[in-house]
mmCIF file of C-alpha atoms and ligand atoms in Angstrom:
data_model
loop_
_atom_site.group_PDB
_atom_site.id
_atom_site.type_symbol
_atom_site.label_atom_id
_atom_site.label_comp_id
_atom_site.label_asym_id
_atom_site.label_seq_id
_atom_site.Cartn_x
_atom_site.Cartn_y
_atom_site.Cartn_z
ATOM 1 C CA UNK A 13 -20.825 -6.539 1.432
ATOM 2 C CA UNK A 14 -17.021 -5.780 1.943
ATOM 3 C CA UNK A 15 -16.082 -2.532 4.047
ATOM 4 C CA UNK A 16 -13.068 -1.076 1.895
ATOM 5 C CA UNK A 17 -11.253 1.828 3.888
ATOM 6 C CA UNK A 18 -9.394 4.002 1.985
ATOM 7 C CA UNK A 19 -10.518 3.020 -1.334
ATOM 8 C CA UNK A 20 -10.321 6.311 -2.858
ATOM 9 C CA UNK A 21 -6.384 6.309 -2.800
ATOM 10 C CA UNK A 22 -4.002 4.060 -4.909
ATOM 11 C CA UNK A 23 -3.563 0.394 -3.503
ATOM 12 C CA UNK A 24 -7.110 0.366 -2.132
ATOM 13 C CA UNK A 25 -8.593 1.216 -4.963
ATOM 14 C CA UNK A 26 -6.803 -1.499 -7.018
ATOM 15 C CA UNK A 27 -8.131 -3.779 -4.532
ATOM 16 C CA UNK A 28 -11.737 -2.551 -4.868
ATOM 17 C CA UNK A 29 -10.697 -3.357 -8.652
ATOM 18 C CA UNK A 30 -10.136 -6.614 -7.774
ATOM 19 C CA UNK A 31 -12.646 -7.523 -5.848
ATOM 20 C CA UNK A 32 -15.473 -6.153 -7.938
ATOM 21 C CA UNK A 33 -14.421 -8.309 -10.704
ATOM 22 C CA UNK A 34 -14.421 -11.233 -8.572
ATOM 23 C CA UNK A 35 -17.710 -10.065 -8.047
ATOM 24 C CA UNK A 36 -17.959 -8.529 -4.801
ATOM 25 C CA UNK A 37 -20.331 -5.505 -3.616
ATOM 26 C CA UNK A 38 -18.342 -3.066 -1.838
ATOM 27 C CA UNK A 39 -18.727 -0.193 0.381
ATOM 28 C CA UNK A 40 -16.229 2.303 0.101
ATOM 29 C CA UNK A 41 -14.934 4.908 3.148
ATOM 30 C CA UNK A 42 -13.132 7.434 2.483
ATOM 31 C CA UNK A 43 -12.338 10.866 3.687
ATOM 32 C CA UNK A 44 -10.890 12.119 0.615
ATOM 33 C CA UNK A 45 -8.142 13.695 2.045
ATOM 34 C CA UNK A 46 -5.865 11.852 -0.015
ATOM 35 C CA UNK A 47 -7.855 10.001 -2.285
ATOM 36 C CA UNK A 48 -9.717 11.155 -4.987
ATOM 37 C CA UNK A 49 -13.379 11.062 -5.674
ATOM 38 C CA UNK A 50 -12.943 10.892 -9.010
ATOM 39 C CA UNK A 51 -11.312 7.288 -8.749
ATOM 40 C CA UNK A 52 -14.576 6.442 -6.571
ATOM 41 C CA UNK A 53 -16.598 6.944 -9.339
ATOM 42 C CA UNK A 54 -14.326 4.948 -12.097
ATOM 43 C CA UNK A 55 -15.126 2.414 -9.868
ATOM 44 C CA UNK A 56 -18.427 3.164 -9.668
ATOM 45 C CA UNK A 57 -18.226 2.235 -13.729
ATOM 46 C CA UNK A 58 -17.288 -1.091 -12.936
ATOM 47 C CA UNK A 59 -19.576 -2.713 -10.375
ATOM 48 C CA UNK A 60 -21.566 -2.201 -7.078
ATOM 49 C CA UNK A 61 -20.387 0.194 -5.600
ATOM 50 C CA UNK A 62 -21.838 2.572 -2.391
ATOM 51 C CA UNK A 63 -19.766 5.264 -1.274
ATOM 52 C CA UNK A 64 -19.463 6.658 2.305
ATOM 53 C CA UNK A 65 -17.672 9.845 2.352
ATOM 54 C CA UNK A 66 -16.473 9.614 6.362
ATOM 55 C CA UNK A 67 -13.595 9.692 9.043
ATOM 56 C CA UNK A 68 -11.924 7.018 10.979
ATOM 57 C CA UNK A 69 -10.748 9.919 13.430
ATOM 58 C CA UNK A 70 -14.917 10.454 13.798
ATOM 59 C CA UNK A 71 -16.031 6.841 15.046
ATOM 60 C CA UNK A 72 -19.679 8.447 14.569
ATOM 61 C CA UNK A 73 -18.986 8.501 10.725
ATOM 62 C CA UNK A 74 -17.886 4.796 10.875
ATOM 63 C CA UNK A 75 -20.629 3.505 13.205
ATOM 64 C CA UNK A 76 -23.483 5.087 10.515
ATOM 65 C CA UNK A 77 -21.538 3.087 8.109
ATOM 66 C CA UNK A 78 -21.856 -0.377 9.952
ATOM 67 C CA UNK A 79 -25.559 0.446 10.871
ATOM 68 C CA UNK A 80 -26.330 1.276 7.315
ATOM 69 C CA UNK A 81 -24.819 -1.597 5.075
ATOM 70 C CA UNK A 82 -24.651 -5.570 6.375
ATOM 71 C CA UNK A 83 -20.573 -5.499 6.141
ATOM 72 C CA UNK A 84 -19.423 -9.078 6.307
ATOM 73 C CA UNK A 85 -15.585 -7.889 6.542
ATOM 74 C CA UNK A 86 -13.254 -5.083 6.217
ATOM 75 C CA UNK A 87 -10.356 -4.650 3.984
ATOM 76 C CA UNK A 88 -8.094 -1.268 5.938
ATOM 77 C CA UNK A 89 -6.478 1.015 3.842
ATOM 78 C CA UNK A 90 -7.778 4.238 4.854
ATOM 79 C CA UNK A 91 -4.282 5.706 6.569
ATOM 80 C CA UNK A 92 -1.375 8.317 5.899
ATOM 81 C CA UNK A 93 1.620 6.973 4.608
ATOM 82 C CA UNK A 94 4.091 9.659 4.023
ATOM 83 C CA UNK A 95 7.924 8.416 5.858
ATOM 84 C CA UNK A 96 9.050 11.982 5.717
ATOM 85 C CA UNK A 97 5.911 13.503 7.067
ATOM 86 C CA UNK A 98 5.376 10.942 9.660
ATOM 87 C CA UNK A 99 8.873 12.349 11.176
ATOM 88 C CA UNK A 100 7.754 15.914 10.856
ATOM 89 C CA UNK A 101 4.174 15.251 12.191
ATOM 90 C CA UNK A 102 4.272 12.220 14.344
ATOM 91 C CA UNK A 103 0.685 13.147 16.401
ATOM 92 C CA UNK A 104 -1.210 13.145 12.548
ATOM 93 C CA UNK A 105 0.114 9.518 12.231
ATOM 94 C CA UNK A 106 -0.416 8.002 15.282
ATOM 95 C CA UNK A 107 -3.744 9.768 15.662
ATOM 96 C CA UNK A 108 -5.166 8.753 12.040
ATOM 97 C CA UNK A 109 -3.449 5.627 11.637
ATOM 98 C CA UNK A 110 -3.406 3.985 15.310
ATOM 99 C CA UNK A 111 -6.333 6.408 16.895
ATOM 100 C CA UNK A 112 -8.517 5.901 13.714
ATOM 101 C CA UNK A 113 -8.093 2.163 13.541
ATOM 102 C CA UNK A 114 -9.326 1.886 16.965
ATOM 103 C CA UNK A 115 -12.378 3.143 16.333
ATOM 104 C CA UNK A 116 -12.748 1.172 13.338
ATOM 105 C CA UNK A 117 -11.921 -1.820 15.172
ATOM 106 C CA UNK A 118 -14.241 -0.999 18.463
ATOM 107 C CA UNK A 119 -17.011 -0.374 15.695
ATOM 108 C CA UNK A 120 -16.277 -3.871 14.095
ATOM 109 C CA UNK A 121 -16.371 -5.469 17.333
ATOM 110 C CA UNK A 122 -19.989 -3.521 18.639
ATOM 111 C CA UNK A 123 -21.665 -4.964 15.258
ATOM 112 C CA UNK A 124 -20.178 -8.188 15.008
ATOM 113 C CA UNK A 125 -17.748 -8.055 12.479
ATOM 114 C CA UNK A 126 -14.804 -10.197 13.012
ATOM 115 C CA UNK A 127 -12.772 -10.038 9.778
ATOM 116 C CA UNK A 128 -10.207 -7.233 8.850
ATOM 117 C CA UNK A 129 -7.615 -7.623 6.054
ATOM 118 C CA UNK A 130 -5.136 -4.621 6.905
ATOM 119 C CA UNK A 131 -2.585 -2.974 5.016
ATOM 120 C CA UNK A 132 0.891 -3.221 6.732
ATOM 121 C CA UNK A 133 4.351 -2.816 5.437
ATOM 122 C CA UNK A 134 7.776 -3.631 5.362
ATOM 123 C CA UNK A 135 8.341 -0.398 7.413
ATOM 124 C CA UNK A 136 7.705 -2.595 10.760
ATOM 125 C CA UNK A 137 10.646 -4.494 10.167
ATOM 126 C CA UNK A 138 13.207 -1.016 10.400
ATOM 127 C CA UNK A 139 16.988 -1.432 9.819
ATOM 128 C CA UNK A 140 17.464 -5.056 8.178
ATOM 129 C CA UNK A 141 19.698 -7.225 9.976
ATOM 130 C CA UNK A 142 19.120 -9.995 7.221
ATOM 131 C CA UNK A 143 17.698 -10.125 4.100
ATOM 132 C CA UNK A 144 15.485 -11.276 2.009
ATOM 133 C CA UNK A 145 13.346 -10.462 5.464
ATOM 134 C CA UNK A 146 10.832 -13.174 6.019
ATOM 135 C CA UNK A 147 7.912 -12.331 8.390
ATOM 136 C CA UNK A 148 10.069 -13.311 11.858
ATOM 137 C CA UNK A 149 12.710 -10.844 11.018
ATOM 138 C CA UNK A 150 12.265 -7.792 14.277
ATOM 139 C CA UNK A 151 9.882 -5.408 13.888
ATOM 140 C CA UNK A 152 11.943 -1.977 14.749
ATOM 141 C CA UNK A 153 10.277 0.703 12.972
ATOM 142 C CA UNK A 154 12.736 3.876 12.526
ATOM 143 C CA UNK A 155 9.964 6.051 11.723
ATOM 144 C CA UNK A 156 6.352 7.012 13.225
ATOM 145 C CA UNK A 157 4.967 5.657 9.867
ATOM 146 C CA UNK A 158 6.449 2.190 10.294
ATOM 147 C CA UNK A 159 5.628 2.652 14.291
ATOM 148 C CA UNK A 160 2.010 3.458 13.493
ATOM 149 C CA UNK A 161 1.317 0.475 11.188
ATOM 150 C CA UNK A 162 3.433 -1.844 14.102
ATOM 151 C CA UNK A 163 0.981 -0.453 17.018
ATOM 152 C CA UNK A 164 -2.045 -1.575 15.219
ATOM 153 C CA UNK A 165 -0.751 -5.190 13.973
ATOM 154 C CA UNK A 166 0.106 -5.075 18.112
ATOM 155 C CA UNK A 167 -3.828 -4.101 18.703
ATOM 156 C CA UNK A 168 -4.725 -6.426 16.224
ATOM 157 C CA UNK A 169 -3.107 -9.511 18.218
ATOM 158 C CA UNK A 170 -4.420 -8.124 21.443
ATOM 159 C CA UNK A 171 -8.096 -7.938 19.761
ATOM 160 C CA UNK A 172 -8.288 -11.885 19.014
ATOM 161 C CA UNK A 173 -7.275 -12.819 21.660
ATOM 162 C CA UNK A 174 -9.318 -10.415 24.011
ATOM 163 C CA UNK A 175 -12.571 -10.780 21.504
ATOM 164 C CA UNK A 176 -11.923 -13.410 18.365
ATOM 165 C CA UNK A 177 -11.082 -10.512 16.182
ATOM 166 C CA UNK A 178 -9.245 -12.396 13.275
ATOM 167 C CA UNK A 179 -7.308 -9.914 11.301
ATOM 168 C CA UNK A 180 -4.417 -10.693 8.084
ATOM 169 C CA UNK A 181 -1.613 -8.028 8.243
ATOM 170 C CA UNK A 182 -0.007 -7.818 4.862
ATOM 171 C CA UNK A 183 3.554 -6.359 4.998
ATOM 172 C CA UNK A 184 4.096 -4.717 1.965
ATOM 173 C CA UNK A 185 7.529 -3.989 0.120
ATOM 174 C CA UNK A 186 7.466 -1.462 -2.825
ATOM 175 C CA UNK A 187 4.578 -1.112 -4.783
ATOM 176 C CA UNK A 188 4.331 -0.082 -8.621
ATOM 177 C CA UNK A 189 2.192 0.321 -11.294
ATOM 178 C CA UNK A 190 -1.367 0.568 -12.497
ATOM 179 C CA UNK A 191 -4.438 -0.658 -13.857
ATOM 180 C CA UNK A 192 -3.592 -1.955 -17.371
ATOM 181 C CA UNK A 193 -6.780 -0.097 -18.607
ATOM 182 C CA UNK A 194 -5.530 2.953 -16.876
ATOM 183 C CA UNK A 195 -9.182 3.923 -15.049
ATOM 184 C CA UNK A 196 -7.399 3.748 -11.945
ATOM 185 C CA UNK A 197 -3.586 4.872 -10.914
ATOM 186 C CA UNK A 198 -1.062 6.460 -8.426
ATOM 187 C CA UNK A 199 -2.169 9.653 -7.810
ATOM 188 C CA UNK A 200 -0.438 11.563 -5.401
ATOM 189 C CA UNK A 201 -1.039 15.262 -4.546
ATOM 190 C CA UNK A 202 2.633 14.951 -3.453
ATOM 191 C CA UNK A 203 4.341 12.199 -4.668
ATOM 192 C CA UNK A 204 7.865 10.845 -3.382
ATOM 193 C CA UNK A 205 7.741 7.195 -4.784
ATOM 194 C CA UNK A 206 10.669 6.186 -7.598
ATOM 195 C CA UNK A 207 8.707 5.281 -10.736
ATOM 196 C CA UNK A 208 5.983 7.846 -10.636
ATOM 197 C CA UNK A 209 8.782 10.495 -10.131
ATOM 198 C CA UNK A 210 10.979 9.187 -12.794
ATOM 199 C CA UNK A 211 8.137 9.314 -15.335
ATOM 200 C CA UNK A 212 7.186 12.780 -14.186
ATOM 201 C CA UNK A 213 10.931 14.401 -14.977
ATOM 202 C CA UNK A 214 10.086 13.340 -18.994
ATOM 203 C CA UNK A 215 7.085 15.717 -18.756
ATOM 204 C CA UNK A 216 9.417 18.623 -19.412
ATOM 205 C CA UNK A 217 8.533 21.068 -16.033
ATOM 206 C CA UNK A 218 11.353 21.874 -15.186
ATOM 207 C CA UNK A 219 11.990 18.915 -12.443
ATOM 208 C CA UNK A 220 14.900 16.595 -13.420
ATOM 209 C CA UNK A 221 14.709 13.351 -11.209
ATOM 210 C CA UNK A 222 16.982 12.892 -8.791
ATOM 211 C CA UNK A 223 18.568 9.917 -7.226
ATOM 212 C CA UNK A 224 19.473 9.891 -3.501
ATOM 213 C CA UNK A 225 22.692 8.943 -3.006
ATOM 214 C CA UNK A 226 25.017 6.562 -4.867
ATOM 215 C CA UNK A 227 27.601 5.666 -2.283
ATOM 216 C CA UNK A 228 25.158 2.721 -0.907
ATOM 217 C CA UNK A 229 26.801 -0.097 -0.259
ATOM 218 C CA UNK A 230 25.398 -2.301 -2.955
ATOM 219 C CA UNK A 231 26.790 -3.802 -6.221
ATOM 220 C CA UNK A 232 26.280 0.293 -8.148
ATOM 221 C CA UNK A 233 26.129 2.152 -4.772
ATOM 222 C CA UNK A 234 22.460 2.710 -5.145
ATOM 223 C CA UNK A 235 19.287 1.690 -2.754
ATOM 224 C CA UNK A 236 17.447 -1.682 -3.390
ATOM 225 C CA UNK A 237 14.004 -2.169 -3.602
ATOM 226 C CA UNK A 238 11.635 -5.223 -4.136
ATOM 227 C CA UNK A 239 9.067 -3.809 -6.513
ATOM 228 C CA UNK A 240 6.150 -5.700 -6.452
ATOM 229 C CA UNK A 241 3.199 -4.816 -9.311
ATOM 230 C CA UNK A 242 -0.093 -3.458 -7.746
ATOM 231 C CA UNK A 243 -2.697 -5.708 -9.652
ATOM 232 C CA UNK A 244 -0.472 -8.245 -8.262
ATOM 233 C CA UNK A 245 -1.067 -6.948 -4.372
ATOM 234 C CA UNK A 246 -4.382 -6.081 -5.333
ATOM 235 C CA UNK A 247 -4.812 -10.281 -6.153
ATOM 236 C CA UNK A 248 -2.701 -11.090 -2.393
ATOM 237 C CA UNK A 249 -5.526 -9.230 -1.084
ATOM 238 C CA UNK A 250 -8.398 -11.302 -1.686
ATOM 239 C CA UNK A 251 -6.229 -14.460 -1.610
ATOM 240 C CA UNK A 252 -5.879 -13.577 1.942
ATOM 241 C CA UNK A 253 -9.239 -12.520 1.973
ATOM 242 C CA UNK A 254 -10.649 -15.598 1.216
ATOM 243 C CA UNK A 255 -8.053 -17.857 3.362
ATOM 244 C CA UNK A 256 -9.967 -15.699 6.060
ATOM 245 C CA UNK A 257 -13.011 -16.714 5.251
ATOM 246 C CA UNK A 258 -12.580 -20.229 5.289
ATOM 247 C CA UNK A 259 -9.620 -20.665 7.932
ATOM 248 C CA UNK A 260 -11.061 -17.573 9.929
ATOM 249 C CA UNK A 261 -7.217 -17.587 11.719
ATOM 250 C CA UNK A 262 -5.117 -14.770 11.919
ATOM 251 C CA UNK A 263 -1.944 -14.065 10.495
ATOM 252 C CA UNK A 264 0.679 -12.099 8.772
ATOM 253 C CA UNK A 265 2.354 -12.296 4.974
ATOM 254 C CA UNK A 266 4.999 -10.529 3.317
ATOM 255 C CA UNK A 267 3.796 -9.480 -0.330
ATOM 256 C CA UNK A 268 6.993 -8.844 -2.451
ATOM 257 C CA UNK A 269 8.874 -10.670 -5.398
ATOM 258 C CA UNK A 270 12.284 -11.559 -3.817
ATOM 259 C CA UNK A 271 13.698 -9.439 -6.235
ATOM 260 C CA UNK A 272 15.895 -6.623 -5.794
ATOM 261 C CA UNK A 273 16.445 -3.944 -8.108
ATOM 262 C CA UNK A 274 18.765 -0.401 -7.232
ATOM 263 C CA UNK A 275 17.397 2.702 -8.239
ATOM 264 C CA UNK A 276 19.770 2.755 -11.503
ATOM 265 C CA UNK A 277 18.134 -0.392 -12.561
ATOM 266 C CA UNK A 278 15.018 1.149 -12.316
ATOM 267 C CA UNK A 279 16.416 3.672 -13.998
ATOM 268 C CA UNK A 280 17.346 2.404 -16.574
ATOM 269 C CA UNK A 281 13.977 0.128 -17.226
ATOM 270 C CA UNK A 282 12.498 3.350 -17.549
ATOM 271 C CA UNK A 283 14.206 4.743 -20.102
ATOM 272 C CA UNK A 284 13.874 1.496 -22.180
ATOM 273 C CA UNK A 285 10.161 1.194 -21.383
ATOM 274 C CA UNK A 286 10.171 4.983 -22.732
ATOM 275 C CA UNK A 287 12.785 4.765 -25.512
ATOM 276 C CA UNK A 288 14.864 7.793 -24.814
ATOM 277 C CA UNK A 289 17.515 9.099 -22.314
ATOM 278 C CA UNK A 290 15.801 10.998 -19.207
ATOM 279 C CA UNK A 291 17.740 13.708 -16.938
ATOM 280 C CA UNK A 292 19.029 12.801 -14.016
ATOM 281 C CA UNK A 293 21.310 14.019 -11.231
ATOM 282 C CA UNK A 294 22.997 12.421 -8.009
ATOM 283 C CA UNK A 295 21.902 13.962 -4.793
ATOM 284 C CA UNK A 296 22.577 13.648 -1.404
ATOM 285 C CA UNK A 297 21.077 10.333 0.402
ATOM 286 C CA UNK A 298 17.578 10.724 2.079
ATOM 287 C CA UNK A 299 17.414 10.646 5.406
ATOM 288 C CA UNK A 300 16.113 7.018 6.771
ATOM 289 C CA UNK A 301 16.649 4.864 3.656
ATOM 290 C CA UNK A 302 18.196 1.481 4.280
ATOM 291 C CA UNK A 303 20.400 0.432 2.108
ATOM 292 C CA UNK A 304 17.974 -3.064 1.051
ATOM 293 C CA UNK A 305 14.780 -4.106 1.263
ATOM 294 C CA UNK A 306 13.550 -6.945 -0.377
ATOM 295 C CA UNK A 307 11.089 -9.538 0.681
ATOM 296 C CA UNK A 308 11.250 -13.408 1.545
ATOM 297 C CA UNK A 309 7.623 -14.575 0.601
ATOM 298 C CA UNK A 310 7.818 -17.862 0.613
ATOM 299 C CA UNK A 311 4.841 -17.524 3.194
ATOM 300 C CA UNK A 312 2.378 -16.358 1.252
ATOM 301 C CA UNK A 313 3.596 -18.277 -1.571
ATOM 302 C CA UNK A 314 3.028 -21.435 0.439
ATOM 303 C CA UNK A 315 -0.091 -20.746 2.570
ATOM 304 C CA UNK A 316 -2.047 -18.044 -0.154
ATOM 305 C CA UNK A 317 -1.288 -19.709 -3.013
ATOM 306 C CA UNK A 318 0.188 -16.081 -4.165
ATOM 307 C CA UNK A 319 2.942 -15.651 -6.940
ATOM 308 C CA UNK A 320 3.707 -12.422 -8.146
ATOM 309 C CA UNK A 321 3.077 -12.526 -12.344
ATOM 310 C CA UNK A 322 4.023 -8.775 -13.302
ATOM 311 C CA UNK A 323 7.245 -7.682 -14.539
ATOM 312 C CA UNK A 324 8.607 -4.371 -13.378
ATOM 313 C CA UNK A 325 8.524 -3.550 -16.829
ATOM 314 C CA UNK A 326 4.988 -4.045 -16.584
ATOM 315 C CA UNK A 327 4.331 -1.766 -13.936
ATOM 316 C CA UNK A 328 6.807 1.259 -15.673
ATOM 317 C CA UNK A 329 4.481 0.633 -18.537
ATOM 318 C CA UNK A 330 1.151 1.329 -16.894
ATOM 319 C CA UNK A 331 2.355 3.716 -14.497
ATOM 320 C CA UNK A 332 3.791 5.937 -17.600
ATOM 321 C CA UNK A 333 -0.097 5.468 -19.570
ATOM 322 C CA UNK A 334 -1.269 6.638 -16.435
ATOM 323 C CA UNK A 335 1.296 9.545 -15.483
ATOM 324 C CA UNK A 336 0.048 10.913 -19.244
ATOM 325 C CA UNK A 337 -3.413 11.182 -17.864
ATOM 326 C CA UNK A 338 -2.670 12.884 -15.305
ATOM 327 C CA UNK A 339 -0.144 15.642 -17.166
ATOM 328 C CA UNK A 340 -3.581 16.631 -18.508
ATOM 329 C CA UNK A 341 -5.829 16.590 -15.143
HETATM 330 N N1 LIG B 409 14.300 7.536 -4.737
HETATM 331 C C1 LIG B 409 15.125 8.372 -5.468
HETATM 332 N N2 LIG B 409 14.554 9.495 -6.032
HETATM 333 C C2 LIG B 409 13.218 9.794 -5.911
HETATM 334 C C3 LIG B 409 12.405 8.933 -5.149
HETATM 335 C C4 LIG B 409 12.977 7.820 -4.579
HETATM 336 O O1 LIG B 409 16.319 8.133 -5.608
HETATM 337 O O2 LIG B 409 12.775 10.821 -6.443
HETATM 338 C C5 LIG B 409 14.893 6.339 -4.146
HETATM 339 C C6 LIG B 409 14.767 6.311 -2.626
HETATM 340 O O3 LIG B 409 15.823 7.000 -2.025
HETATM 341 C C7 LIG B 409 14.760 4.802 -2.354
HETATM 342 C C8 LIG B 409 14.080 4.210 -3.581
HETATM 343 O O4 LIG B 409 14.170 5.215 -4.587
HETATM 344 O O5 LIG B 409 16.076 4.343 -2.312
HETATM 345 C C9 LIG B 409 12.617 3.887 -3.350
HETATM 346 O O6 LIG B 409 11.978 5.007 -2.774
HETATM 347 P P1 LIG B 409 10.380 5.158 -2.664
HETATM 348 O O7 LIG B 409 10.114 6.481 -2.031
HETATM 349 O O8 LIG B 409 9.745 4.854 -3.976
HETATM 350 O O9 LIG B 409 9.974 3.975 -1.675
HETATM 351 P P2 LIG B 409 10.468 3.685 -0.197
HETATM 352 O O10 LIG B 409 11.287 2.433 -0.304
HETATM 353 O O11 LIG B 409 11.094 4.802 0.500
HETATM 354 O O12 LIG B 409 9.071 3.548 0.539
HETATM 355 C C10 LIG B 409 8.186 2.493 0.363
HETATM 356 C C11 LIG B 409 6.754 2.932 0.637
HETATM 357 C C12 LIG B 409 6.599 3.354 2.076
HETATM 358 C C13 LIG B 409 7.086 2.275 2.948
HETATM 359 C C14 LIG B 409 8.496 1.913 2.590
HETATM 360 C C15 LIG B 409 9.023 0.801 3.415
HETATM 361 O O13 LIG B 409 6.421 3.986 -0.194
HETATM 362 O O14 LIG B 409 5.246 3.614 2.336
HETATM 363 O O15 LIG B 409 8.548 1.493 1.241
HETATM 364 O O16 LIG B 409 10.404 0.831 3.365
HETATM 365 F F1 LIG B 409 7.068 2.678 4.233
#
C-alpha cells in the first residue's frame, strides 16, 4: 500500500486521485486540520481506500500507522503552506513541517521503508536571479514556508546518505485547478491563491478581487506566475513515483509549464472562461512577491517522461465548477 500524508487537502488528494485509478491501495493520514474529511470519503467512492485520522507532530499516531498497514512508500503532503502565516507564526511551520517530517521519516526508517515522494516548491529557490529557474538555481527561501520545505529536502539528503533513504523532492510552481468531475477541489478555509479568489468575487458577497500591485516590472506591471494544472502534478507524482521504484535514486524536479502568465492575463482568462466582466481593483503590492516565477522543466521532461497537457483555461474551468459547489457547502 502507498502512505499518502496529507491527502485530505487539495494537491494530495488529487494525487490519491491519481493513483487510485492507476490502481493503487492507499492509506491516507491526515489530521484534518486543513483538509477535509469530506474529500476523504469522495475518495473513498473511488477505490481502496483506509483512512488514518493522525498527527505528524505525534510520531505515536504515525508509528500505529506503519505497524498497522504494510506501506511500501510514502507520498508527503501532510504540511502548512500559508507564505503570510509562515511569517507571522514561524515556530507552527518549522514545528509541523520540519519537526513533523522527522518523525515521519525516523518512523519510515524504524520499519523499513525507504521511499518518500515529497512535496516541495518553488519557494526554496527565494528571490530569482534567473529565470525560467531550473533545479540548480540557489535555494534562498525569503520566508519560513519556503525555509521549512528547504530544511527537510536538506534532511532528506542527509537521510540517504546516513541510511539509503531515497526520497524525490518535487518543486512546485503555481498550482490550479480541479478534478474535471469536480468530486475533489481547492478548498481552503482561508484561501489566498489567484484563481480560486478571482472566481469567488463573481459570487456576489460583497468581496471584489483585488490585484496586488501593478507597478511590477513586467511587460503590464503585474506579477508572473507559471500555472501548472493539478491533474497534471497529480500525474508528475506517480511518474516520479514509479522512476523510484525502479531507479530507487534520489532526486529533485521542477513541475511547471515554462509558461508565464501576469495576474491580468489571468484575469482576463477568467472572465472569458466565465463570459462576463468581474470587479476588480488595484491594491497595494503584497509583501514578499517576486516579481517572476516560472519554471525550467526540462528535467522532468527528460528524466520523468512528464509534459504538462492542461491549459490554464482548463484549470479556470474546473476550478469555477468547483468554486459553485462550494458557494452552496
Ligand atoms: N494575487 C492577487 N490577488 C489575490 C491573490 C493573488 O493579485 O487575491 C497575486 C499575487 O500577488 C501573486 C499572484 O497573484 O502575484 C499569485 O499568487 P498566489 O497566492 O496564487 O500564489 P503565490 O505565487 O504567492 O504562491 C504559490 C503557492 C505557495 C508557494 C509559492 C511559491 O501558493 O505555496 O507559490 O512562490 F510558496
Amino acid at each position: 500500500m502507498i502512505l499518502i500524508t496529507g491527502a485530505a487537502g487539495y494537491i494530495g488528494s488529487h494525487t490519491a486521485l491519481n493513483f487510485l485509478n492507476a490502481g493503487y491501495d492507499i492509506v491516507v493520514f491526515d489530521n484534518l486540520e486543513t483538509g477535509h474529511i469530506e474529500t476523504v470519503e469522495a475518495l473513498q467512492k473511488i477505490g481502496c481506500v483506509k483512512f488514518e485520522k493522525g498527527d505528524l507532530r505525534n510520531i505515536e499516531d504515525i508509528d500505529a500507522v506503519f505497524s498497522k498497514y504494510k506501506i511500501d512508500a510514502v507520498i508527503h503532503f501532510a504540511a502548512f503552506a500559508l507564505v503570510g502565516e509562515s511569517v507571522e507564526n514561524p515556530s507552527k511551520y518549522y514545528r509541523n513541517n520540519v519537526v513533523g517530517t522527522l518523525n515521519l521519516l525516523d518512523t519510515m526508517i524504524k520499519h523499513d521503508i525507504k521511499k518518500i515522494v515529497f512535496s516541495s516548491t518553488c519557494a526554496t529557490y527565494g528571490e530569482p536571479k534567473y529565470t525560467p529557474i531550473d533545479e540548480k538555481h540557489p535555494q534562498n527561501p525569503i520566508n519560513p514556508y519556503g525555509m521549512s520545505k528547504l530544511m527537510v529536502e536538506k534532511i532528506m539528503d542527509d537521510f540517504d546518505r546516513a541510511y539509503g533513504l531515497k526520497s524525490i523532492r518535487l518543486r512546485y510552481f503555481n498550482v490550479a485547478g480541479c478534478d474535471e468531475l469536480s468530486r475533489i477541489g481547492e478548498w481552503h478555509e482561508i484561501e489566498t491563491h489567484l484563481i480560486p479568489n478571482i472566481l469567488k468575487s463573481t459570487f456576489g458577497q460583497g468581496q471584489t478581487f483585488k490585484i496586488f500591485g501593478d507597478d511590477y516590472d513586467t511587460p503590464d506591471g503585474t506579477c508572473i506566475r507559471d500555472y501548472v494544472n493539478i491533474e497534471d502534478l497529480a500525474q508528475a507524482h506517480r511518474l516520479a513515483f514509479e522512476y523510484l521504484q525502479k531507479e530507487n535514486k534520489s532526486d529533485v524536479f521542477n513541475l511547471g509549464t515554462e509558461k508565464g502568465s501576469s495576474v491580468k492575463q489571468v484575469f482576463a482568462e477568467c472572465e472569458k472562461v466565465l463570459g462576463e466582466k468581474i470587479d476588480v481593483e488595484i491594491t497595494q503590492r503584497r509583501p514578499g512577491d517576486p516579481a517572476i516565477l516560472y519554471a525550467d522543466a526540462a528535467k522532468a521532461k527528460d528524466i520523468l517522461g512528464w509534459t504538462p497537457q492542461k491549459s490554464l483555461e482548463k484549470s479556470i474551468k474546473t476550478a469555477y465548477e468547483y468554486e459553485k459547489i462550494l458557494q452552496k457547502k
